[in-house]
C-alpha positions as YAML, in Angstrom:
chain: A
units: angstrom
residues:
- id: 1
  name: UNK
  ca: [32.66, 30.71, -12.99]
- id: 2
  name: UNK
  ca: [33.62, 27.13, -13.03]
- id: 3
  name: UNK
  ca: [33.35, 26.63, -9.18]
- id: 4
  name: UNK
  ca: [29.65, 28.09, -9.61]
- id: 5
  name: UNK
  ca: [28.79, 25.58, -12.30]
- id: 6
  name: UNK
  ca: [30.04, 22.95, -10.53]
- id: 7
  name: UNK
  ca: [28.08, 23.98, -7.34]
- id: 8
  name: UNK
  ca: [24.99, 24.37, -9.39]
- id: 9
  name: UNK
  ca: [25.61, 20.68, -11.02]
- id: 10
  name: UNK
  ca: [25.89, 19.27, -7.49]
- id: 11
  name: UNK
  ca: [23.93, 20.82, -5.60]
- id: 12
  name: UNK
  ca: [20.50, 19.32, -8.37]
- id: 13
  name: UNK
  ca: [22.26, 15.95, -8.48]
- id: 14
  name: UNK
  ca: [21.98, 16.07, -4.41]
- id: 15
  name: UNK
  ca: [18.50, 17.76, -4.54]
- id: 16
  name: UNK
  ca: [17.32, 14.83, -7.31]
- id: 17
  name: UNK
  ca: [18.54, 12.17, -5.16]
- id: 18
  name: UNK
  ca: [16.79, 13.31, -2.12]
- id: 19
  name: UNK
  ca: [13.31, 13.28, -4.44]
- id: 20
  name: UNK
  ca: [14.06, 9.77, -5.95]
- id: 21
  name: UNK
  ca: [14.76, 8.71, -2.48]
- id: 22
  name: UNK
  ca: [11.08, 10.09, -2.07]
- id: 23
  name: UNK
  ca: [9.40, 8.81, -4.18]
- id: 24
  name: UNK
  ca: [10.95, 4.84, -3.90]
- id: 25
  name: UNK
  ca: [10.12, 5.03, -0.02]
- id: 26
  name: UNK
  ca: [6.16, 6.55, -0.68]
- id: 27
  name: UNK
  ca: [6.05, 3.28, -3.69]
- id: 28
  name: UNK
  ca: [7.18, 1.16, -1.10]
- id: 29
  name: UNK
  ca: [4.94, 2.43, 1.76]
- id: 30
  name: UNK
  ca: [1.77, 2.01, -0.84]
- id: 31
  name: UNK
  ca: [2.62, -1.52, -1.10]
- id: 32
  name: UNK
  ca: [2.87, -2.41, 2.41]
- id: 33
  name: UNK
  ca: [-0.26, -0.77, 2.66]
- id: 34
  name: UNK
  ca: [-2.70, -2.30, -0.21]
- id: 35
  name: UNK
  ca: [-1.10, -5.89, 1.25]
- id: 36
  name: UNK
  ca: [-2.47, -5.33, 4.68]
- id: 37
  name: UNK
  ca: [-5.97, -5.06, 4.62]
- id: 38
  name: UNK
  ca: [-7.54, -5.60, 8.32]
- id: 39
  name: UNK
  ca: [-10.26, -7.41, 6.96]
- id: 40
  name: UNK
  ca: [-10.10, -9.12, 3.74]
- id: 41
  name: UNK
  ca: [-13.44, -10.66, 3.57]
- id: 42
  name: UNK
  ca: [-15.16, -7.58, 3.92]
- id: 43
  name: UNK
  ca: [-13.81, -6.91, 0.03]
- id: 44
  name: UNK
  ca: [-16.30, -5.87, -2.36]
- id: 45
  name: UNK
  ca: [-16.39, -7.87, -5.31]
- id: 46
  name: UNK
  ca: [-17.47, -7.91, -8.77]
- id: 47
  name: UNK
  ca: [-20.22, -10.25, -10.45]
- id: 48
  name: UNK
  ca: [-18.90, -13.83, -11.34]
- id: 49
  name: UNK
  ca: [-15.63, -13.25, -9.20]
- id: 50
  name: UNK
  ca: [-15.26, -16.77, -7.58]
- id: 51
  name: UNK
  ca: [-14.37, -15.78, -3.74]
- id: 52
  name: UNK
  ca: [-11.77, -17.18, -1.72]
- id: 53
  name: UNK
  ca: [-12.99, -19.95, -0.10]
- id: 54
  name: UNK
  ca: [-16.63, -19.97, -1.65]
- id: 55
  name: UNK
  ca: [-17.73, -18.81, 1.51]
- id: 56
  name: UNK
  ca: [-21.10, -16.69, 1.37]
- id: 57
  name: UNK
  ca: [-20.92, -12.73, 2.58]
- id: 58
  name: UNK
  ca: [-23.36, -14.51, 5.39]
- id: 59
  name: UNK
  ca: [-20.89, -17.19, 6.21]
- id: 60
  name: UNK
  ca: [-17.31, -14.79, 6.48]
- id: 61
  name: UNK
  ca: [-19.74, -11.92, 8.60]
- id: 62
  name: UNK
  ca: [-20.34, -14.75, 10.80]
- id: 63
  name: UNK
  ca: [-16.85, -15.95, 11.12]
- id: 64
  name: UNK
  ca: [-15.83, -12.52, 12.11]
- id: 65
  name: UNK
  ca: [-18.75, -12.21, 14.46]
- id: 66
  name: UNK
  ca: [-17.86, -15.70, 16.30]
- id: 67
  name: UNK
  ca: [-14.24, -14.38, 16.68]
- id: 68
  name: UNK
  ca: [-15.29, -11.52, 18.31]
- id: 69
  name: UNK
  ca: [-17.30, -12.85, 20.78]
- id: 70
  name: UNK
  ca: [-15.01, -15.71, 22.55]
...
């Protein structure tokens, strides 16, 4: 009976460790996500938000337009 609880007890401190493990790794893959947007000045903002740069919407679409063509 002992060697069953003690199978039992390891066996859900193995199977908790493999969920933790889980759930750090899909956190952490979130993060390096949100960080990497592919274009940043595309972001929608809210009214009064001072943008980077004070550039216009106008100005950064026509940054990215300019890169694209040379």
């Amino acid at each position: 009976m002992k060697k069953r609880s003690l199978l039992i007890a390891v066996v859900g401190v193995i199977v908790f460790g493999i969920i933790a493990s889980i759930a750090l790794v899909s956190q952490t893959k979130k993060k390096e996500i949100a960080g990497k947007k592919a274009f940043p000045q595309h972001t929608v903002y809210q009214a009064g938000t001072i943008k980077p740069d004070n550039l216009s919407q106008e100005e950064m679409d026509a940054a990215v337009a300019n890169f694209y063509e040379t």
